[in-house]
XYZ file of C-alpha atoms in Angstrom:
403
model
C 122.962 156.762 220.368
C 122.191 153.123 219.376
C 124.795 151.413 217.152
C 123.716 149.253 214.161
C 123.675 145.973 215.987
C 121.668 147.441 218.891
C 119.222 148.945 216.632
C 118.841 145.563 214.907
C 118.211 143.783 218.103
C 115.443 146.137 219.165
C 113.878 146.033 215.644
C 113.730 142.063 215.973
C 112.131 142.393 219.386
C 109.579 144.832 218.052
C 108.667 142.979 214.900
C 108.449 139.412 216.497
C 106.816 138.432 219.731
C 108.308 134.912 219.674
C 111.880 136.329 219.512
C 114.232 134.747 222.283
C 117.972 134.656 222.376
C 119.804 131.269 222.257
C 120.908 129.979 225.583
C 124.604 131.232 226.146
C 126.019 127.726 225.790
C 124.743 127.532 222.212
C 125.997 130.998 221.075
C 128.942 131.338 218.763
C 131.276 134.234 218.494
C 130.265 136.210 215.340
C 133.443 137.265 213.415
C 134.052 139.307 210.401
C 136.494 137.760 207.775
C 138.993 140.291 208.598
C 138.803 139.501 212.326
C 139.064 135.648 211.614
C 142.037 136.192 209.353
C 143.820 138.261 212.088
C 143.298 135.802 214.751
C 146.626 134.426 216.099
C 145.428 131.518 218.053
C 142.716 128.869 217.442
C 139.281 129.771 218.808
C 136.130 127.821 219.895
C 132.619 128.211 218.452
C 132.691 131.090 215.817
C 130.226 132.108 213.111
C 131.214 133.749 209.878
C 128.912 135.144 207.227
C 129.874 136.032 203.707
C 129.756 135.178 199.949
C 131.367 132.196 198.384
C 134.278 133.151 196.281
C 135.237 129.503 195.373
C 134.046 125.911 195.899
C 136.352 122.802 195.706
C 134.788 119.539 196.435
C 137.181 116.415 196.924
C 136.438 112.931 198.069
C 137.246 113.509 201.640
C 137.136 117.167 202.255
C 135.314 120.217 200.958
C 137.001 123.652 200.582
C 135.385 126.946 200.402
C 136.662 130.392 200.280
C 134.288 133.050 201.715
C 134.433 136.898 201.917
C 132.144 139.455 203.571
C 133.685 142.503 202.143
C 135.780 143.369 205.230
C 139.022 142.161 203.683
C 140.474 141.506 200.179
C 141.674 138.171 201.497
C 139.321 135.271 201.590
C 138.906 132.878 204.515
C 139.334 129.238 203.824
C 136.688 127.007 205.151
C 137.362 123.041 205.410
C 134.390 120.930 205.845
C 132.988 117.524 205.507
C 131.766 116.780 201.899
C 128.402 115.800 203.453
C 127.835 119.459 204.254
C 127.795 120.372 200.537
C 124.300 120.881 198.709
C 123.164 122.056 195.460
C 122.650 125.727 196.651
C 126.211 125.913 197.792
C 127.753 127.613 194.710
C 130.051 130.473 193.827
C 128.291 133.632 194.666
C 125.876 132.309 197.294
C 125.677 133.952 200.575
C 126.410 131.554 203.504
C 126.749 131.357 207.217
C 129.380 129.007 208.437
C 129.664 127.788 212.153
C 132.684 125.949 213.478
C 136.144 126.356 215.102
C 139.134 128.321 214.046
C 142.050 126.058 213.805
C 145.736 126.365 212.943
C 146.241 126.120 209.136
C 148.806 123.921 207.733
C 149.461 126.417 204.869
C 152.254 128.986 205.177
C 150.086 131.600 203.421
C 147.444 131.793 206.216
C 147.519 131.642 210.006
C 144.181 129.960 210.551
C 141.223 128.406 208.752
C 137.661 127.592 209.730
C 136.690 123.930 210.254
C 133.038 123.902 209.588
C 130.474 122.274 211.622
C 127.445 123.731 209.906
C 127.115 125.620 206.511
C 123.805 127.272 205.922
C 123.005 128.876 202.465
C 121.277 132.133 203.303
C 120.889 133.250 199.578
C 121.435 130.935 196.815
C 123.027 132.287 193.459
C 122.208 131.129 190.026
C 125.873 130.780 188.681
C 124.728 130.556 185.153
C 123.019 134.027 185.109
C 125.291 135.609 187.477
C 127.383 138.073 185.477
C 130.564 137.709 187.596
C 132.367 134.302 186.990
C 134.603 132.405 189.460
C 138.294 132.949 188.994
C 137.899 135.277 185.948
C 139.484 138.633 185.634
C 136.640 140.807 184.098
C 137.694 144.021 182.335
C 136.491 147.123 184.198
C 134.362 148.064 180.952
C 132.376 144.795 181.462
C 131.924 145.398 185.230
C 130.724 148.752 184.653
C 127.459 147.258 183.096
C 126.413 146.004 186.554
C 126.790 148.929 188.929
C 124.541 146.942 191.453
C 126.954 143.966 191.641
C 130.451 145.408 190.892
C 131.151 145.983 194.537
C 131.552 141.986 194.615
C 134.217 142.327 192.153
C 137.824 142.613 193.717
C 139.031 145.371 191.626
C 136.041 147.604 192.386
C 135.903 146.534 196.002
C 139.467 147.799 196.429
C 138.611 151.036 194.743
C 135.708 151.670 197.094
C 137.887 150.909 200.140
C 140.414 153.306 198.983
C 137.744 155.897 198.192
C 136.368 155.560 201.692
C 139.841 155.934 203.290
C 140.724 159.022 201.042
C 137.509 160.727 202.056
C 138.129 160.187 205.683
C 141.716 161.280 205.467
C 140.747 164.440 203.777
C 138.004 165.275 206.262
C 140.399 164.473 209.016
C 143.001 166.825 207.594
C 140.607 169.698 207.535
C 139.029 169.027 210.960
C 142.577 168.927 212.440
C 143.263 172.224 211.029
C 140.154 174.041 212.217
C 137.860 173.928 209.159
C 134.168 173.474 209.475
C 132.446 171.197 206.909
C 129.333 172.446 205.296
C 126.928 171.159 202.694
C 126.651 173.422 199.614
C 123.302 173.361 197.701
C 123.211 170.745 195.023
C 120.834 172.829 193.006
C 121.669 176.594 192.662
C 120.676 179.561 190.476
C 124.369 180.424 190.133
C 126.401 179.127 187.082
C 129.391 180.252 188.679
C 132.014 178.774 186.205
C 130.076 178.232 183.112
C 130.365 174.517 183.451
C 126.586 173.730 184.052
C 123.807 173.806 181.760
C 120.915 175.944 182.968
C 117.440 174.411 182.924
C 113.879 175.589 184.126
C 111.625 173.852 186.504
C 107.946 174.567 186.362
C 105.163 173.687 188.786
C 102.546 171.303 187.204
C 98.823 171.937 188.050
C 98.274 168.225 189.032
C 101.531 167.973 191.062
C 99.812 167.094 194.266
C 97.142 164.953 192.604
C 99.191 162.069 191.314
C 101.769 159.816 192.542
C 105.488 160.757 192.404
C 106.062 158.138 189.543
C 103.345 159.561 187.463
C 104.483 163.050 187.973
C 108.018 162.179 187.027
C 106.888 160.352 183.789
C 104.805 163.493 182.871
C 107.374 166.223 183.836
C 108.697 168.181 180.747
C 112.362 168.735 180.565
C 111.969 172.451 181.362
C 110.255 172.776 184.755
C 110.026 176.184 186.749
C 109.760 175.167 190.325
C 111.885 177.937 191.908
C 110.619 180.592 189.520
C 114.020 181.029 188.083
C 116.634 179.211 186.186
C 118.784 176.865 188.008
C 121.836 174.658 187.425
C 123.582 171.715 189.041
C 126.225 173.036 191.511
C 129.716 173.077 190.362
C 131.528 173.883 193.627
C 130.690 171.157 195.874
C 134.276 169.833 196.093
C 136.652 168.864 198.641
C 139.880 170.625 199.052
C 143.395 169.246 199.943
C 146.869 170.685 200.189
C 149.441 168.809 198.040
C 153.067 168.505 199.106
C 155.277 167.410 196.158
C 158.031 168.696 193.752
C 156.388 170.825 191.308
C 156.873 173.628 188.787
C 155.134 177.023 188.347
C 154.541 178.452 184.859
C 152.382 181.316 183.707
C 149.618 180.592 181.323
C 151.277 182.688 178.666
C 154.418 180.620 178.791
C 152.378 177.480 178.675
C 150.704 178.543 175.450
C 154.202 179.259 173.862
C 155.447 175.667 174.862
C 152.129 174.188 173.430
C 152.668 176.200 170.072
C 156.223 175.118 169.777
C 155.363 171.427 170.323
C 155.781 168.857 167.510
C 152.628 167.107 168.681
C 149.473 167.940 166.770
C 146.599 168.852 168.924
C 142.848 168.391 168.168
C 142.442 171.891 169.766
C 144.778 174.484 168.496
C 146.530 176.306 171.440
C 145.886 180.086 171.312
C 146.243 182.636 173.813
C 142.840 183.464 175.371
C 141.588 179.950 174.934
C 141.146 177.412 177.723
C 143.670 174.698 178.125
C 142.227 171.208 176.904
C 142.987 168.005 178.710
C 145.455 167.165 175.743
C 147.305 170.436 176.434
C 147.431 169.832 180.188
C 148.888 166.368 179.738
C 151.460 167.546 177.182
C 152.619 170.305 179.576
C 153.111 167.858 182.551
C 155.054 165.428 180.239
C 157.060 168.465 178.902
C 158.075 169.431 182.394
C 159.301 166.010 183.430
C 156.072 164.244 184.617
C 155.817 166.338 187.907
C 153.045 168.352 189.121
C 152.805 171.697 187.405
C 150.986 174.913 188.616
C 149.791 177.070 185.717
C 149.079 180.562 186.961
C 147.635 183.961 185.666
C 145.064 182.917 183.244
C 143.267 185.367 180.731
C 141.064 187.639 182.657
C 138.123 187.289 180.365
C 138.422 183.398 180.456
C 137.792 183.111 184.257
C 134.561 183.746 186.323
C 133.875 187.365 187.518
C 135.000 186.714 191.126
C 138.732 186.019 190.263
C 141.109 188.796 191.150
C 142.226 191.149 188.491
C 145.989 191.266 188.169
C 145.799 194.820 186.651
C 148.477 193.823 183.890
C 148.643 194.407 180.258
C 148.555 194.247 177.338
C 147.578 190.552 178.084
C 145.121 191.120 180.794
C 145.219 188.222 183.442
C 143.444 187.118 186.598
C 145.242 185.580 189.642
C 144.150 182.123 188.886
C 145.824 178.865 189.189
C 145.410 175.201 187.942
C 147.362 172.198 189.275
C 148.148 169.685 186.543
C 149.344 166.199 187.481
C 150.722 163.245 185.350
C 148.170 161.246 183.608
C 145.123 163.176 184.552
C 145.635 166.844 183.679
C 143.878 169.357 185.942
C 143.444 168.097 189.510
C 142.844 171.391 191.397
C 141.688 174.762 190.314
C 141.570 177.981 192.344
C 142.237 181.677 192.559
C 142.520 184.727 194.630
C 139.096 186.288 194.997
C 138.301 189.960 193.990
C 137.856 191.546 197.385
C 137.663 195.218 195.922
C 134.131 196.202 195.683
C 134.623 198.889 192.798
C 136.393 196.065 190.630
C 133.503 193.755 191.201
C 130.807 196.123 190.589
C 132.496 197.376 187.261
C 132.782 193.786 186.036
C 129.412 192.661 186.925
C 127.840 195.875 185.307
C 129.751 195.072 182.188
C 128.388 191.443 182.214
C 124.844 192.484 182.922
C 124.719 190.490 186.249
C 124.548 193.260 188.970
C 121.039 192.323 189.886
C 121.566 188.587 189.926
C 124.644 188.962 192.075
C 123.727 191.737 194.519
C 124.167 189.230 197.276
C 127.762 188.678 196.213
C 128.401 192.426 196.461
C 126.950 192.473 199.829
C 129.681 190.070 200.842
C 132.263 192.767 199.872
C 130.330 195.638 201.634
C 130.063 194.039 204.910
C 133.591 193.247 206.327
C 135.248 191.572 203.407
C 139.108 190.618 203.619
C 141.579 189.445 200.874
C 141.064 185.739 200.483
C 141.316 182.902 198.052
C 140.056 179.263 197.540
C 140.390 176.372 195.502
C 138.725 173.062 194.762
C 140.031 169.450 194.039
C 138.182 166.932 191.818
C 138.079 164.060 194.259
C 137.476 161.394 191.590
C 140.562 162.760 189.609
C 142.435 162.422 192.954
C 141.706 158.839 193.020
C 142.702 158.316 189.490
C 145.926 159.985 190.191
C 146.935 157.904 193.236
C 145.533 154.635 191.781
C 146.648 154.965 188.119
C 142.936 154.363 186.938
C 142.518 155.316 183.250
C 138.859 155.940 183.215
C 137.165 158.257 185.856
C 134.073 156.195 185.559
C 135.798 153.346 187.477
C 136.338 155.349 190.604
C 132.671 156.514 190.981
C 130.334 153.951 192.797
C 127.451 154.815 190.411
C 128.696 156.668 187.283
C 126.509 158.633 185.214
C 127.526 159.471 181.641
C 126.021 159.843 178.133
C 123.396 157.287 177.263
C 123.979 155.583 180.640
C 122.051 155.995 183.781
C 121.894 152.514 185.148
C 119.885 152.184 188.486
Protein backbone atom coordinates (compact mmCIF):
# COMPACT_ATOMS: atom_id res chain seq x y z
CA UNK A 1 0.00 0.00 0.00
CA UNK A 2 1.34 3.44 -0.88
CA UNK A 3 1.97 5.95 1.86
CA UNK A 4 0.90 9.58 1.53
CA UNK A 5 4.31 10.75 0.39
CA UNK A 6 4.56 7.96 -2.20
CA UNK A 7 1.13 8.76 -3.59
CA UNK A 8 2.00 12.44 -3.83
CA UNK A 9 5.18 11.71 -5.79
CA UNK A 10 3.27 9.56 -8.28
CA UNK A 11 0.56 12.20 -8.62
CA UNK A 12 3.12 14.86 -9.45
CA UNK A 13 4.70 12.64 -12.08
CA UNK A 14 1.32 11.90 -13.67
CA UNK A 15 0.24 15.53 -13.73
CA UNK A 16 3.45 17.10 -14.95
CA UNK A 17 5.59 15.73 -17.78
CA UNK A 18 8.26 18.28 -16.91
CA UNK A 19 8.71 16.92 -13.37
CA UNK A 20 12.33 16.12 -12.56
CA UNK A 21 13.84 15.66 -9.10
CA UNK A 22 16.58 17.96 -7.89
CA UNK A 23 20.15 16.71 -8.06
CA UNK A 24 21.05 14.88 -4.84
CA UNK A 25 23.57 17.58 -3.85
CA UNK A 26 20.82 20.24 -3.81
CA UNK A 27 18.33 18.26 -1.74
CA UNK A 28 17.61 19.31 1.81
CA UNK A 29 16.36 16.97 4.50
CA UNK A 30 12.72 17.80 5.15
CA UNK A 31 11.87 17.89 8.85
CA UNK A 32 8.67 18.42 10.77
CA UNK A 33 8.87 21.00 13.54
CA UNK A 34 8.63 18.24 16.16
CA UNK A 35 11.58 16.43 14.61
CA UNK A 36 13.65 19.61 14.40
CA UNK A 37 12.97 20.44 18.05
CA UNK A 38 13.96 16.91 19.06
CA UNK A 39 17.33 17.07 17.28
CA UNK A 40 20.24 16.71 19.70
CA UNK A 41 22.98 17.73 17.32
CA UNK A 42 23.34 20.41 14.61
CA UNK A 43 22.43 19.27 11.10
CA UNK A 44 23.27 20.25 7.53
CA UNK A 45 20.78 21.38 4.93
CA UNK A 46 17.23 20.98 6.22
CA UNK A 47 13.85 22.28 5.11
CA UNK A 48 10.95 23.08 7.44
CA UNK A 49 7.45 24.13 6.41
CA UNK A 50 4.84 25.71 8.65
CA UNK A 51 2.83 28.74 9.66
CA UNK A 52 4.44 31.85 11.09
CA UNK A 53 3.46 32.31 14.73
CA UNK A 54 5.47 35.46 15.34
CA UNK A 55 7.78 37.84 13.47
CA UNK A 56 10.34 40.07 15.12
CA UNK A 57 12.67 42.13 12.94
CA UNK A 58 15.72 43.81 14.41
CA UNK A 59 18.47 45.79 12.77
CA UNK A 60 20.90 42.89 12.52
CA UNK A 61 18.68 39.81 12.76
CA UNK A 62 15.20 38.58 11.86
CA UNK A 63 13.46 36.19 14.27
CA UNK A 64 10.57 33.93 13.29
CA UNK A 65 8.63 31.32 15.20
CA UNK A 66 7.02 28.70 12.96
CA UNK A 67 4.79 25.70 13.60
CA UNK A 68 3.39 23.00 11.33
CA UNK A 69 0.92 21.46 13.77
CA UNK A 70 3.21 18.57 14.74
CA UNK A 71 4.13 20.14 18.08
CA UNK A 72 2.78 22.66 20.54
CA UNK A 73 6.23 24.27 20.69
CA UNK A 74 7.41 26.57 17.93
CA UNK A 75 10.72 26.34 16.13
CA UNK A 76 12.78 29.51 16.25
CA UNK A 77 14.23 30.67 12.95
CA UNK A 78 17.02 33.25 12.79
CA UNK A 79 17.73 34.97 9.50
CA UNK A 80 19.35 37.95 7.88
CA UNK A 81 16.91 40.92 7.74
CA UNK A 82 17.35 40.99 3.97
CA UNK A 83 15.19 37.83 3.77
CA UNK A 84 12.16 39.68 5.10
CA UNK A 85 9.43 40.78 2.68
CA UNK A 86 5.94 42.25 2.94
CA UNK A 87 4.25 38.83 2.72
CA UNK A 88 6.21 37.45 5.67
CA UNK A 89 3.56 38.09 8.33
CA UNK A 90 1.88 36.32 11.21
CA UNK A 91 -0.27 33.48 9.86
CA UNK A 92 1.51 33.13 6.53
CA UNK A 93 2.64 29.69 5.36
CA UNK A 94 6.37 29.50 4.72
CA UNK A 95 9.10 27.14 3.66
CA UNK A 96 12.44 27.74 5.35
CA UNK A 97 15.68 26.14 4.24
CA UNK A 98 18.90 26.34 6.18
CA UNK A 99 20.97 24.65 8.89
CA UNK A 100 20.05 23.46 12.37
CA UNK A 101 22.52 25.05 14.76
CA UNK A 102 23.03 24.97 18.49
CA UNK A 103 20.84 27.55 20.20
CA UNK A 104 22.37 29.93 22.75
CA UNK A 105 19.12 29.89 24.74
CA UNK A 106 18.58 27.38 27.56
CA UNK A 107 14.91 26.82 26.68
CA UNK A 108 15.68 25.24 23.31
CA UNK A 109 18.32 22.87 22.05
CA UNK A 110 18.56 24.00 18.43
CA UNK A 111 17.34 26.75 16.13
CA UNK A 112 17.14 27.03 12.36
CA UNK A 113 19.58 29.42 10.73
CA UNK A 114 17.77 30.33 7.52
CA UNK A 115 19.39 30.63 4.15
CA UNK A 116 16.14 31.04 2.20
CA UNK A 117 12.59 31.87 3.28
CA UNK A 118 9.80 31.34 0.77
CA UNK A 119 6.26 32.54 1.50
CA UNK A 120 4.05 29.75 0.18
CA UNK A 121 0.76 31.34 1.24
CA UNK A 122 0.49 34.97 2.41
CA UNK A 123 -1.92 35.93 5.18
CA UNK A 124 -3.82 39.20 5.47
CA UNK A 125 -3.22 39.91 9.15
CA UNK A 126 -5.91 42.63 9.27
CA UNK A 127 -8.73 40.27 8.33
CA UNK A 128 -7.28 37.10 9.89
CA UNK A 129 -9.52 36.51 12.94
CA UNK A 130 -6.72 35.02 15.09
CA UNK A 131 -4.31 37.65 16.33
CA UNK A 132 -0.66 37.25 17.26
CA UNK A 133 0.09 36.72 20.97
CA UNK A 134 -3.58 37.10 21.92
CA UNK A 135 -5.43 34.59 24.11
CA UNK A 136 -8.78 34.24 22.40
CA UNK A 137 -11.75 32.96 24.47
CA UNK A 138 -13.08 29.61 23.27
CA UNK A 139 -16.45 31.24 22.57
CA UNK A 140 -14.74 33.56 20.08
CA UNK A 141 -12.71 30.82 18.37
CA UNK A 142 -15.87 28.71 18.06
CA UNK A 143 -17.08 31.16 15.37
CA UNK A 144 -14.30 30.01 13.03
CA UNK A 145 -14.43 26.18 12.89
CA UNK A 146 -12.33 26.14 9.72
CA UNK A 147 -9.49 28.06 11.39
CA UNK A 148 -9.63 27.11 15.04
CA UNK A 149 -7.15 24.25 14.67
CA UNK A 150 -4.57 27.04 14.25
CA UNK A 151 -5.31 28.10 17.83
CA UNK A 152 -3.06 26.53 20.48
CA UNK A 153 -5.87 25.56 22.85
CA UNK A 154 -7.98 23.89 20.17
CA UNK A 155 -4.92 22.34 18.58
CA UNK A 156 -4.12 20.72 21.92
CA UNK A 157 -7.69 19.46 22.30
CA UNK A 158 -7.60 17.87 18.85
CA UNK A 159 -4.30 16.11 19.67
CA UNK A 160 -5.70 14.73 22.91
CA UNK A 161 -8.89 13.69 21.15
CA UNK A 162 -6.81 11.76 18.62
CA UNK A 163 -4.74 10.06 21.34
CA UNK A 164 -7.85 9.20 23.37
CA UNK A 165 -9.52 7.65 20.33
CA UNK A 166 -6.42 5.56 19.58
CA UNK A 167 -6.11 4.45 23.22
CA UNK A 168 -9.74 3.32 23.39
CA UNK A 169 -9.49 1.39 20.12
CA UNK A 170 -6.21 -0.15 21.29
CA UNK A 171 -7.80 -1.26 24.58
CA UNK A 172 -10.61 -3.07 22.83
CA UNK A 173 -8.37 -4.62 20.17
CA UNK A 174 -6.02 -5.91 22.87
CA UNK A 175 -8.99 -7.50 24.61
CA UNK A 176 -10.36 -9.31 21.58
CA UNK A 177 -13.15 -6.97 20.51
CA UNK A 178 -14.09 -6.34 16.88
CA UNK A 179 -14.85 -2.79 15.75
CA UNK A 180 -17.98 -2.38 13.61
CA UNK A 181 -19.73 0.65 12.14
CA UNK A 182 -23.34 0.96 13.20
CA UNK A 183 -25.79 2.79 10.89
CA UNK A 184 -25.95 6.56 11.14
CA UNK A 185 -29.55 6.48 9.95
CA UNK A 186 -31.87 3.91 11.51
CA UNK A 187 -35.56 3.19 11.89
CA UNK A 188 -35.09 2.26 15.56
CA UNK A 189 -35.51 5.09 18.05
CA UNK A 190 -34.05 2.85 20.73
CA UNK A 191 -33.81 5.27 23.66
CA UNK A 192 -36.34 7.95 22.83
CA UNK A 193 -33.55 10.50 22.37
CA UNK A 194 -33.96 11.02 18.62
CA UNK A 195 -36.62 12.92 16.76
CA UNK A 196 -38.14 10.81 13.99
CA UNK A 197 -38.48 12.38 10.57
CA UNK A 198 -39.71 11.10 7.24
CA UNK A 199 -37.85 11.03 3.92
CA UNK A 200 -39.74 11.01 0.61
CA UNK A 201 -38.49 10.41 -2.91
CA UNK A 202 -38.97 13.43 -5.17
CA UNK A 203 -40.09 12.87 -8.77
CA UNK A 204 -37.29 14.99 -10.19
CA UNK A 205 -34.63 13.46 -7.92
CA UNK A 206 -32.53 12.24 -10.82
CA UNK A 207 -33.27 15.17 -13.14
CA UNK A 208 -31.58 17.92 -11.17
CA UNK A 209 -28.25 18.56 -9.58
CA UNK A 210 -27.58 17.62 -6.00
CA UNK A 211 -27.62 21.22 -4.81
CA UNK A 212 -30.93 21.89 -6.52
CA UNK A 213 -32.46 18.78 -4.93
CA UNK A 214 -31.27 19.79 -1.49
CA UNK A 215 -32.64 23.27 -1.90
CA UNK A 216 -36.08 21.92 -2.89
CA UNK A 217 -36.31 19.04 -0.39
CA UNK A 218 -39.08 19.40 2.19
CA UNK A 219 -38.22 18.75 5.81
CA UNK A 220 -40.22 15.49 5.77
CA UNK A 221 -38.90 13.13 3.11
CA UNK A 222 -39.71 9.42 2.65
CA UNK A 223 -36.71 7.74 1.02
CA UNK A 224 -36.72 4.47 2.95
CA UNK A 225 -40.54 4.07 3.05
CA UNK A 226 -40.55 4.29 6.82
CA UNK A 227 -39.77 6.78 9.57
CA UNK A 228 -36.12 7.07 10.45
CA UNK A 229 -34.02 8.70 13.17
CA UNK A 230 -30.36 9.56 13.76
CA UNK A 231 -28.70 6.60 15.47
CA UNK A 232 -28.21 7.08 19.20
CA UNK A 233 -25.98 4.11 19.98
CA UNK A 234 -22.85 4.68 17.91
CA UNK A 235 -20.67 5.27 20.93
CA UNK A 236 -17.35 3.91 22.05
CA UNK A 237 -17.10 1.94 25.28
CA UNK A 238 -14.36 1.97 27.90
CA UNK A 239 -13.85 0.41 31.34
CA UNK A 240 -13.13 2.99 34.05
CA UNK A 241 -10.97 2.08 37.01
CA UNK A 242 -11.33 4.52 39.90
CA UNK A 243 -12.74 4.88 43.40
CA UNK A 244 -16.49 5.02 43.13
CA UNK A 245 -19.79 4.65 45.00
CA UNK A 246 -22.89 2.67 44.04
CA UNK A 247 -26.33 3.93 44.99
CA UNK A 248 -29.78 2.80 43.85
CA UNK A 249 -31.93 5.25 41.92
CA UNK A 250 -34.48 5.25 44.77
CA UNK A 251 -31.82 6.37 47.26
CA UNK A 252 -30.56 9.00 44.81
CA UNK A 253 -34.05 10.53 44.57
CA UNK A 254 -34.31 10.64 48.38
CA UNK A 255 -30.94 12.44 48.56
CA UNK A 256 -32.15 14.99 46.02
CA UNK A 257 -35.44 15.54 47.87
CA UNK A 258 -33.55 16.27 51.11
CA UNK A 259 -31.17 18.69 49.37
CA UNK A 260 -31.18 22.34 50.44
CA UNK A 261 -30.52 23.30 46.82
CA UNK A 262 -33.47 24.39 44.69
CA UNK A 263 -33.59 22.49 41.41
CA UNK A 264 -35.10 23.68 38.16
CA UNK A 265 -36.59 20.20 37.76
CA UNK A 266 -38.21 18.81 40.89
CA UNK A 267 -36.83 15.33 41.70
CA UNK A 268 -39.57 12.70 41.81
CA UNK A 269 -39.44 8.91 41.71
CA UNK A 270 -40.20 7.80 38.17
CA UNK A 271 -38.66 10.86 36.50
CA UNK A 272 -35.30 10.85 34.73
CA UNK A 273 -32.34 12.47 36.49
CA UNK A 274 -31.40 15.83 34.98
CA UNK A 275 -27.83 17.11 34.67
CA UNK A 276 -28.33 19.36 37.70
CA UNK A 277 -29.39 16.30 39.72
CA UNK A 278 -26.44 14.24 38.54
CA UNK A 279 -23.90 16.94 39.38
CA UNK A 280 -25.42 17.38 42.84
CA UNK A 281 -25.24 13.63 43.54
CA UNK A 282 -21.55 13.56 42.62
CA UNK A 283 -20.86 16.56 44.85
CA UNK A 284 -22.91 15.04 47.70
CA UNK A 285 -20.86 11.82 47.47
CA UNK A 286 -17.52 13.63 47.73
CA UNK A 287 -16.69 14.43 44.09
CA UNK A 288 -15.94 10.80 43.16
CA UNK A 289 -17.48 8.75 40.34
CA UNK A 290 -20.92 7.44 41.29
CA UNK A 291 -22.84 4.53 39.79
CA UNK A 292 -26.62 4.95 39.99
CA UNK A 293 -28.35 1.60 39.53
CA UNK A 294 -31.84 0.11 39.19
CA UNK A 295 -33.82 2.82 37.41
CA UNK A 296 -37.65 2.75 37.13
CA UNK A 297 -38.68 0.06 34.67
CA UNK A 298 -41.06 2.30 32.71
CA UNK A 299 -38.36 4.95 32.35
CA UNK A 300 -35.98 2.74 30.40
CA UNK A 301 -36.02 1.20 26.88
CA UNK A 302 -37.84 -2.07 26.33
CA UNK A 303 -34.65 -4.15 26.06
CA UNK A 304 -33.42 -3.52 29.62
CA UNK A 305 -33.78 -6.45 32.02
CA UNK A 306 -36.73 -6.57 34.39
CA UNK A 307 -35.63 -6.78 38.05
CA UNK A 308 -39.05 -8.26 38.97
CA UNK A 309 -39.17 -6.20 42.15
CA UNK A 310 -41.95 -4.24 43.73
CA UNK A 311 -43.77 -2.18 44.57
CA UNK A 312 -41.27 0.16 42.85
CA UNK A 313 -40.66 -1.72 39.62
CA UNK A 314 -37.08 -1.29 38.35
CA UNK A 315 -34.80 -2.38 35.52
CA UNK A 316 -31.18 -3.53 35.78
CA UNK A 317 -29.83 -0.26 34.38
CA UNK A 318 -26.82 1.80 35.46
CA UNK A 319 -25.43 5.28 34.82
CA UNK A 320 -21.92 6.41 35.70
CA UNK A 321 -21.83 9.98 36.98
CA UNK A 322 -18.53 11.87 37.15
CA UNK A 323 -17.47 15.24 38.63
CA UNK A 324 -18.22 18.34 36.59
CA UNK A 325 -20.05 16.45 33.82
CA UNK A 326 -22.85 14.32 35.19
CA UNK A 327 -23.59 11.17 33.18
CA UNK A 328 -20.57 9.76 31.35
CA UNK A 329 -21.64 6.16 30.72
CA UNK A 330 -24.99 4.44 30.58
CA UNK A 331 -25.78 0.76 30.30
CA UNK A 332 -27.82 -2.19 31.45
CA UNK A 333 -28.29 -5.91 31.50
CA UNK A 334 -30.32 -6.86 28.42
CA UNK A 335 -33.55 -8.78 28.67
CA UNK A 336 -32.59 -12.21 27.37
CA UNK A 337 -35.87 -13.91 28.37
CA UNK A 338 -38.12 -14.12 25.33
CA UNK A 339 -41.49 -14.16 27.20
CA UNK A 340 -40.61 -10.97 29.06
CA UNK A 341 -39.65 -9.23 25.82
CA UNK A 342 -42.73 -10.39 23.97
CA UNK A 343 -44.99 -9.24 26.79
CA UNK A 344 -43.46 -5.78 26.95
CA UNK A 345 -43.38 -5.19 23.20
CA UNK A 346 -47.00 -6.27 23.00
CA UNK A 347 -47.99 -3.75 25.67
CA UNK A 348 -46.11 -1.03 23.79
CA UNK A 349 -47.58 -2.05 20.44
CA UNK A 350 -44.11 -2.61 18.96
CA UNK A 351 -44.15 -6.34 18.26
CA UNK A 352 -44.19 -6.00 14.45
CA UNK A 353 -41.50 -3.31 14.36
CA UNK A 354 -39.13 -5.29 16.56
CA UNK A 355 -39.72 -8.83 15.33
CA UNK A 356 -36.06 -8.86 14.30
CA UNK A 357 -35.11 -8.21 17.93
CA UNK A 358 -37.25 -11.10 19.14
CA UNK A 359 -35.46 -13.32 16.62
CA UNK A 360 -32.20 -12.57 18.43
CA UNK A 361 -33.72 -14.14 21.53
CA UNK A 362 -35.16 -17.12 19.69
CA UNK A 363 -31.97 -18.23 18.02
CA UNK A 364 -29.25 -18.84 20.59
CA UNK A 365 -29.55 -15.91 22.99
CA UNK A 366 -27.39 -15.68 26.12
CA UNK A 367 -27.46 -13.44 29.21
CA UNK A 368 -25.55 -10.28 28.35
CA UNK A 369 -25.31 -6.55 28.89
CA UNK A 370 -23.78 -3.47 27.37
CA UNK A 371 -22.98 0.16 27.94
CA UNK A 372 -21.93 3.21 25.99
CA UNK A 373 -19.69 6.13 26.82
CA UNK A 374 -20.10 9.68 25.58
CA UNK A 375 -16.68 10.28 24.02
CA UNK A 376 -16.93 14.06 24.06
CA UNK A 377 -18.03 13.97 27.71
CA UNK A 378 -15.01 11.79 28.42
CA UNK A 379 -12.77 14.45 26.89
CA UNK A 380 -14.52 17.12 28.96
CA UNK A 381 -13.92 15.06 32.07
CA UNK A 382 -10.18 14.49 31.61
CA UNK A 383 -9.48 18.01 30.32
CA UNK A 384 -11.77 20.08 32.54
CA UNK A 385 -13.46 21.74 29.55
CA UNK A 386 -16.76 23.38 30.53
CA UNK A 387 -18.54 23.44 27.17
CA UNK A 388 -18.88 20.26 25.13
CA UNK A 389 -18.80 22.31 21.91
CA UNK A 390 -15.11 22.93 22.47
CA UNK A 391 -14.08 19.27 22.31
CA UNK A 392 -15.89 18.62 19.00
CA UNK A 393 -13.98 19.53 15.81
CA UNK A 394 -17.11 20.83 14.04
CA UNK A 395 -19.89 21.29 16.62
CA UNK A 396 -23.52 21.54 15.56
CA UNK A 397 -25.98 23.24 17.87
CA UNK A 398 -29.13 25.33 17.82
CA UNK A 399 -29.00 28.04 15.12
CA UNK A 400 -25.41 27.14 14.24
CA UNK A 401 -24.26 24.84 11.45
CA UNK A 402 -21.09 26.55 10.29
CA UNK A 403 -19.46 24.85 7.30
